[in-house]
Short mmCIF file of C-alpha atoms and ligand atoms in Angstrom, two decimals:
data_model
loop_
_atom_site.label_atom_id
_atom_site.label_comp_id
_atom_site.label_asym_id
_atom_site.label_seq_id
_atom_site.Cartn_x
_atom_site.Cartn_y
_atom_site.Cartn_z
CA UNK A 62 -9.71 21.78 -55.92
CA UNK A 63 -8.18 24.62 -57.62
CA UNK A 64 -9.44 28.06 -57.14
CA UNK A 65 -8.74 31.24 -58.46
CA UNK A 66 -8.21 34.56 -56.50
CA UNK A 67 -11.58 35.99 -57.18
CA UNK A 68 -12.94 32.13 -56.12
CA UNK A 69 -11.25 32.54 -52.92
CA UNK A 70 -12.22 35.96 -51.84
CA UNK A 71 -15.89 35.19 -52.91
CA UNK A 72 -15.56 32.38 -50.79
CA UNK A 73 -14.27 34.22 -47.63
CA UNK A 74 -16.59 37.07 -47.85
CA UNK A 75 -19.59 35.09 -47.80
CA UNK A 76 -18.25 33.15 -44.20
CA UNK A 77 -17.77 36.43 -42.78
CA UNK A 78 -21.04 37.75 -44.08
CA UNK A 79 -22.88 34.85 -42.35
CA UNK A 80 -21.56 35.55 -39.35
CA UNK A 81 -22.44 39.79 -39.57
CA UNK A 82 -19.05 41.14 -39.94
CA UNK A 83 -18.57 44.61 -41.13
CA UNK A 84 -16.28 45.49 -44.42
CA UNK A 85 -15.58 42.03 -45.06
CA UNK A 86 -14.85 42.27 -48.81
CA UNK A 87 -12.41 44.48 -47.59
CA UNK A 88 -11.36 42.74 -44.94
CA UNK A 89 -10.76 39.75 -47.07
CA UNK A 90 -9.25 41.59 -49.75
CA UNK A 91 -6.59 42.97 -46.92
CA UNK A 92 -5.71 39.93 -45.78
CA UNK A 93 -5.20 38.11 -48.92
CA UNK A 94 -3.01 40.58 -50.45
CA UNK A 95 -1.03 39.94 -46.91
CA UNK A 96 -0.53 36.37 -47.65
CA UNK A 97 0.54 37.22 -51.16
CA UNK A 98 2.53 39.79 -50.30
CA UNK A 99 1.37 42.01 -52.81
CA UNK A 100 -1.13 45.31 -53.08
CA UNK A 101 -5.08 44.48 -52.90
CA UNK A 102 -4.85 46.23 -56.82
CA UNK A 103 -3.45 43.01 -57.84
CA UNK A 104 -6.11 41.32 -56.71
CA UNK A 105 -8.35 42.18 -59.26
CA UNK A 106 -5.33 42.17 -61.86
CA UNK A 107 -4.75 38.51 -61.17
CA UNK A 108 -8.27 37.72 -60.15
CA UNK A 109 -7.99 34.62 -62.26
CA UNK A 110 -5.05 33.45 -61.43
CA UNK A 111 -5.03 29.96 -59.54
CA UNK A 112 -3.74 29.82 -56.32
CA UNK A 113 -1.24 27.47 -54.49
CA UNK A 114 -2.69 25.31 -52.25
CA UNK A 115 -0.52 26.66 -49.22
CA UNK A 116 -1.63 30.12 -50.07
CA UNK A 117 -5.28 29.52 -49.25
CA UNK A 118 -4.30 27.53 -46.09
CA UNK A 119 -2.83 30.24 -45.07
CA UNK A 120 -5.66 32.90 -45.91
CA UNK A 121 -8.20 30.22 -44.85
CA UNK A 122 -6.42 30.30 -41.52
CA UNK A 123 -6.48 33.90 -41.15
CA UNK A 124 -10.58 34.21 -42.38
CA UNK A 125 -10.78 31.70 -39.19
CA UNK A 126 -9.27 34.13 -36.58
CA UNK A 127 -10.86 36.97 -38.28
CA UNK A 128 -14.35 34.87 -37.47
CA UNK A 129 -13.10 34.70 -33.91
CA UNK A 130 -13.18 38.44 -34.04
CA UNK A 131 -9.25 38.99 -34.04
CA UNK A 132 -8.49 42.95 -36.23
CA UNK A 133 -7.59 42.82 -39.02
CA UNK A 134 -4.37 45.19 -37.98
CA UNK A 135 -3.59 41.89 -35.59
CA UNK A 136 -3.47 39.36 -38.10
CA UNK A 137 -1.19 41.83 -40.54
CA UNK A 138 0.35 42.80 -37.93
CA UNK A 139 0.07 45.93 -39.40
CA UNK A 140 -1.88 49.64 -39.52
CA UNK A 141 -1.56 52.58 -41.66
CA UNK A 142 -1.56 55.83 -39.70
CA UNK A 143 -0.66 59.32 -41.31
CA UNK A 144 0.31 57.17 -44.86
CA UNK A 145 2.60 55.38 -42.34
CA UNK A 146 2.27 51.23 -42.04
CA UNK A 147 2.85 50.89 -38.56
CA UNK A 148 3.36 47.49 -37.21
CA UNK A 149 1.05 46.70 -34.08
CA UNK A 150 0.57 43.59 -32.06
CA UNK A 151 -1.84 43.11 -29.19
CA UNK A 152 -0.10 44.69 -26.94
CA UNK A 153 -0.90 48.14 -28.20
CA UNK A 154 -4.32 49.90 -29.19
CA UNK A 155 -4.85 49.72 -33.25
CA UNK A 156 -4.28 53.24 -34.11
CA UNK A 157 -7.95 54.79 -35.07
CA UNK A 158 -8.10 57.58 -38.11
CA UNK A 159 -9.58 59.78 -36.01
CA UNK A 160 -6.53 60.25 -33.94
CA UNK A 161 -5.18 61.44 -36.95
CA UNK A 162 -6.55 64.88 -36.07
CA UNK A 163 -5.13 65.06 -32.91
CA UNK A 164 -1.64 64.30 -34.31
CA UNK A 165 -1.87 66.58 -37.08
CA UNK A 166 -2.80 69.66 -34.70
CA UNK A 167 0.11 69.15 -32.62
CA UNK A 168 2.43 68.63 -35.62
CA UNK A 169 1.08 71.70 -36.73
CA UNK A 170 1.57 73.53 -33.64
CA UNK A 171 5.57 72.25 -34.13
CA UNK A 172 6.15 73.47 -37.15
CA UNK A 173 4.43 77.27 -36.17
CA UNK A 174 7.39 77.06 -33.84
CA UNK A 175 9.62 75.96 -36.28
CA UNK A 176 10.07 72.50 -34.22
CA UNK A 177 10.37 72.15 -30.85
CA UNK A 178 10.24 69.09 -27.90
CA UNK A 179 7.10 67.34 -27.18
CA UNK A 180 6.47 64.22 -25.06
CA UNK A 181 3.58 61.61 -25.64
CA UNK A 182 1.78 60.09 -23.10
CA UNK A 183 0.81 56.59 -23.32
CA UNK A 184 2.61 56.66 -26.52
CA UNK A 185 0.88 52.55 -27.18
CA UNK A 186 2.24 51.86 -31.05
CA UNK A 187 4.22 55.29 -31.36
CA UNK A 188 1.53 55.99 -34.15
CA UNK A 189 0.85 60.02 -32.50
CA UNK A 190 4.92 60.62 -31.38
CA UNK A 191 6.56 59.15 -34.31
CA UNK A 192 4.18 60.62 -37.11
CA UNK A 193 5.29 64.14 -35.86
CA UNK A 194 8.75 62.95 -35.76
CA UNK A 195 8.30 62.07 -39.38
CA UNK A 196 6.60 65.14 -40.30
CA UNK A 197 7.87 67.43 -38.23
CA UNK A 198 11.80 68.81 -38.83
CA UNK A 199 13.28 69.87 -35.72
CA UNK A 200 11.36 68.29 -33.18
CA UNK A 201 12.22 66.02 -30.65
CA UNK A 202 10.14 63.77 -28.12
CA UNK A 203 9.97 61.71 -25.02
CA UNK A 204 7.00 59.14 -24.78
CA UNK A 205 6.21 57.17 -22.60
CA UNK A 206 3.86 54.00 -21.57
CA UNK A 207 3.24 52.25 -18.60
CA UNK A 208 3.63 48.93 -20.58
CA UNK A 209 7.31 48.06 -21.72
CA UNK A 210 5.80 45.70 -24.68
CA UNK A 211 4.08 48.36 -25.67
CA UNK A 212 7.18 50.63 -25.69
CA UNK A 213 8.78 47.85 -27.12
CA UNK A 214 6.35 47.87 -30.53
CA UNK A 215 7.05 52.00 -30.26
CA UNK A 216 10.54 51.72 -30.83
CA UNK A 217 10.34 49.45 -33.24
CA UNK A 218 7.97 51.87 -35.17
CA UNK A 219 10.49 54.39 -34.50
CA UNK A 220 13.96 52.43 -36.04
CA UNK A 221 10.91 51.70 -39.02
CA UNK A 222 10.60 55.33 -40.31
CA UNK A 223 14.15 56.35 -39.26
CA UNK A 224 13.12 58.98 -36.42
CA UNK A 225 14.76 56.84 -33.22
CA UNK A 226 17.58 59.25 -32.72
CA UNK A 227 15.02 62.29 -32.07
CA UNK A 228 12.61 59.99 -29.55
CA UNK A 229 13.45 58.47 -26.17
CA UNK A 230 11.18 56.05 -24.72
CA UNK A 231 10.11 55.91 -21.15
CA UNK A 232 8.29 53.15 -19.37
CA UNK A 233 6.51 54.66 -16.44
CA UNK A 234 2.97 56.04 -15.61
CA UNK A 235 2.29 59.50 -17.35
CA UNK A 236 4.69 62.36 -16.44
CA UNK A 237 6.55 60.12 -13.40
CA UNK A 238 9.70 59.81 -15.95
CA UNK A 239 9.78 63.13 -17.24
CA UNK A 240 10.63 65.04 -14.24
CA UNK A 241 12.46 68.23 -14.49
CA UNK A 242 11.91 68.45 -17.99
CA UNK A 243 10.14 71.44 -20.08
CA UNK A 244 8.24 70.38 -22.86
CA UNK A 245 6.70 72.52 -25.92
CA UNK A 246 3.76 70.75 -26.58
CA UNK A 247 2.35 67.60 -24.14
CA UNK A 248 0.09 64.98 -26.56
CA UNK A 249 -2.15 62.48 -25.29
CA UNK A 250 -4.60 59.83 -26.25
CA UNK A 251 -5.52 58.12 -23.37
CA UNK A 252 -7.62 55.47 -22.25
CA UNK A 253 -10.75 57.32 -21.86
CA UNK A 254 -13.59 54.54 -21.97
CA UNK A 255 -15.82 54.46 -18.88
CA UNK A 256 -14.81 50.82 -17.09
CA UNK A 257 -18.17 49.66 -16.97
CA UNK A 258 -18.42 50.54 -20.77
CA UNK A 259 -15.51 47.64 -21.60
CA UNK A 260 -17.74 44.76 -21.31
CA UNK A 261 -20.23 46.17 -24.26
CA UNK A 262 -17.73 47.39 -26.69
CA UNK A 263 -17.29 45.55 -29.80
CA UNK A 264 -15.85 41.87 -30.20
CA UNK A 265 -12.97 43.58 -31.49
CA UNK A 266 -12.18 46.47 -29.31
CA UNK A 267 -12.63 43.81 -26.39
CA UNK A 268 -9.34 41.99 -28.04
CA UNK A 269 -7.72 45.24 -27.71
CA UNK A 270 -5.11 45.74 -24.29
CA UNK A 271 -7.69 46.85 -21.60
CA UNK A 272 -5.14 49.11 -19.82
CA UNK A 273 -5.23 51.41 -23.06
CA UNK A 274 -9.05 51.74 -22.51
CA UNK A 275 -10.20 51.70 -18.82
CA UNK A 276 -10.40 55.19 -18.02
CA UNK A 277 -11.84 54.58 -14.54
CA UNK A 278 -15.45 54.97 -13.37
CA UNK A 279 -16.38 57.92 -15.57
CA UNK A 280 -13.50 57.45 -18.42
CA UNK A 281 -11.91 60.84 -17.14
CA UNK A 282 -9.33 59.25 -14.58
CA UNK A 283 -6.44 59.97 -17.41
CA UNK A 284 -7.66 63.77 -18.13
CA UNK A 285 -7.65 64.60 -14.40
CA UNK A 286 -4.19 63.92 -14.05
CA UNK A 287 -2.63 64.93 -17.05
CA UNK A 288 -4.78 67.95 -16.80
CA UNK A 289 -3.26 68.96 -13.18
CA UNK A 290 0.30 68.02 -13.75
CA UNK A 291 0.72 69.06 -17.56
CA UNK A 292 1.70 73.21 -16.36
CA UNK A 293 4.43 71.95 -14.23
CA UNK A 294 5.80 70.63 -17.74
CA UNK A 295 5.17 72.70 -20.28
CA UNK A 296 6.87 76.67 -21.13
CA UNK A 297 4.59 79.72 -20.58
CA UNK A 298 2.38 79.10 -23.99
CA UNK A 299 3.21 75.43 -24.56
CA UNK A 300 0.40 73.36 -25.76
CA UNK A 301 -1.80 70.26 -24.40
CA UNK A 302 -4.09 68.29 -26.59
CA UNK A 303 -5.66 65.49 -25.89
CA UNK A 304 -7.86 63.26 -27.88
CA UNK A 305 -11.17 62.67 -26.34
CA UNK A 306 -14.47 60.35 -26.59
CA UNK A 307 -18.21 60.79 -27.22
CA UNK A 308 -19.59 63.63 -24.52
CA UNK A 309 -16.48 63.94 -22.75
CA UNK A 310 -15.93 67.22 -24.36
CA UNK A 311 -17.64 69.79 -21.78
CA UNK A 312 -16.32 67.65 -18.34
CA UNK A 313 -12.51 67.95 -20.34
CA UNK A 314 -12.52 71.24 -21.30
CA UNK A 315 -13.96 72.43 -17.29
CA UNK A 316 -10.62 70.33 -16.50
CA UNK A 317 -8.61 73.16 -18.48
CA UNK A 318 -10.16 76.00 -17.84
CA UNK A 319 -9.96 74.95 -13.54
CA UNK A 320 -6.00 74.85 -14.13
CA UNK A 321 -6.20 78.18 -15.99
CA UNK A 322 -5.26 76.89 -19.46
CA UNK A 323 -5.70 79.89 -21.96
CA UNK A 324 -6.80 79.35 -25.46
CA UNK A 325 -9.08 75.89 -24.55
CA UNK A 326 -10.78 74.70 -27.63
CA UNK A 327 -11.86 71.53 -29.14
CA UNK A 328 -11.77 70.20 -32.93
CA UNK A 329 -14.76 68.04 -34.33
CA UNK A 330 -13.50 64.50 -36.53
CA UNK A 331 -15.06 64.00 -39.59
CA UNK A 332 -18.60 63.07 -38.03
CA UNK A 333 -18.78 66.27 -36.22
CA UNK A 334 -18.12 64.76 -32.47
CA UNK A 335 -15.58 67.04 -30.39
CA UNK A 336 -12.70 64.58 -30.91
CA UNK A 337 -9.38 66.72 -29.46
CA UNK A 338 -9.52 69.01 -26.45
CA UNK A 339 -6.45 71.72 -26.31
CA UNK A 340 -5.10 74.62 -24.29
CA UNK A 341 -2.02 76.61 -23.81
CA UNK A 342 -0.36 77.27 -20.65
CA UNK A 343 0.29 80.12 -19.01
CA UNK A 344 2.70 81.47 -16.88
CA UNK A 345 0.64 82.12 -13.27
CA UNK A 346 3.37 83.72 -12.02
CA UNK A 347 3.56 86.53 -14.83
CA UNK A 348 -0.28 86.32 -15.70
CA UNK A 349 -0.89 87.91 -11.99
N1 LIG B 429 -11.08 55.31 -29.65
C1 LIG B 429 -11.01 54.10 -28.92
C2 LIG B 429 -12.35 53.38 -29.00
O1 LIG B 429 -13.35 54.02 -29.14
C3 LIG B 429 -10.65 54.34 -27.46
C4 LIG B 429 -9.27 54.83 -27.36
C5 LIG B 429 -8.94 55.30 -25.99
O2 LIG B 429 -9.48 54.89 -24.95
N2 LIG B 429 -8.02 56.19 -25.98
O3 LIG B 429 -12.38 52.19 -28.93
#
């Protein structure tokens, strides 16, 4: 029974095909190249090569979990995230492109300042807080999460791409490490999906750590508090941003403007939905 690499991912595309999965040439493709430990461009260079045995036990193994609706990012144990191949496990949500503009904003916002000290709450993989750390000379960060295994896959991601001696890692719920500290900017992409939502996401979302979901009975639970607390921890002009989801934008932004946040604005992703709420504190003592 010998097949060649082209044979194989025919194969495997088909199963997931029957079964209604999305991408699944690609998905194949990714997870292929991950038992071959190569790039999915050598796919198609060595599409007629034959393949060991072992190797398609392995990938056949892998198509099998993927059919029980397992990511992709779980089976790699990897994502990539700002050109960054962070590893993730399922302790921590897969890091989503969109979040991309969220991270980018406040990495931008750094480097105005020429660097500065930001924390990240609910930090999950490390994808938002160690991306600006990468990006961003001169900056420093605290982030936290209220799960230590996810803190755990954080760090790692930090020691990955070298940034660990500009990050400390906190395991607590939101800001209840950080007290007494000033921050520049305060980051946050929280779990913002309404809890009766869970049970009707996707197969794959629902394999996803709840407790980086569940934001409570209207999926604003997270943006109330962070909201409230965030001027106790930030300078006179520091920045919040936080990543939002579909039609949360108006409710978040009334949040802001309640706690007197100047500036409050929102950025669309790619598909024109309000995807990042910010503001910038002000002083209330000096602003009166
Ligand atoms: N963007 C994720 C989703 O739609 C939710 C992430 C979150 O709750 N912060 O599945």
């Amino acid at each position: 029974m010998k097949k060649s690499v082209f044979e194989v991912l025919k194969s495997a595309t088909e199963r997931l095909d029957a079964k209604n999965f999305d991408s699944t040439r690609l998905d194949a493709e990714i997870l292929l190249a991950h038992v071959l430990n190569c790039r999915r461009l050598d796919l198609y260079v060595d599409a007629d090569k034959i393949l060991p045995l072992e190797m398609i036990l392995r990938f056949n193994e892998l198509i099998n979990r993927r059919l029980e609706g397992i990511p992709v990012s779980y089976l790699t144990g990897t994502r990539e995230f700002m050109g960054l191949k962070f590893s993730v496990n399922e302790n921590v949500l897969i890091p989503r492109p969109e979040t991309e503009i969220l991270t980018e904003f406040v990495g931008e916002f750094l480097r105005s300042i020429g660097g500065g000290f930001f924390a990240d709450l609910g930090t999950g993989s490390g994808a938002i807080c160690v991306s600006i750390l990468k990006f961003v000379k001169n900056s420093r960060a605290c982030a936290v999460d209220v799960s230590q295994n996810a803190l755990d896959v954080a760090k790692f991601n930090a020691q990955k791409f070298h940034v660990d001696d500009r990050a400390e890692f906190f395991c607590g719920d939101l800001f209840e490490p950080l007290e007494g500290k000033i921050f520049d900017a305060i980051v946050s992409n929280p779990p913002y999906i309404p809890t009766s939502d869970l049970k009707s996401l996707q197969t794959e979302v629902q394999t996803e750590p709840k407790l980086a979901l569940d934001g409570g009975d209207d999926g604003l639970n997270f943006y109330r508090r962070i909201i409230s607390d965030a001027p106790k921890f930030l300078r006179d002009g520091g920045l919040l941003a936080v990543e939002i989801g579909i039609n949360q934008a108006s409710a978040v932004k009334n949040l802001f403007e309640q706690k007197n946040f100047a500036d409050v604005g929102s950025l669309n992703d790619l598909a024109g939905i309000e995807r990042v709420i910010f503001g910038r504190n002000v002083d209330k003592v000096l602003s009166v």
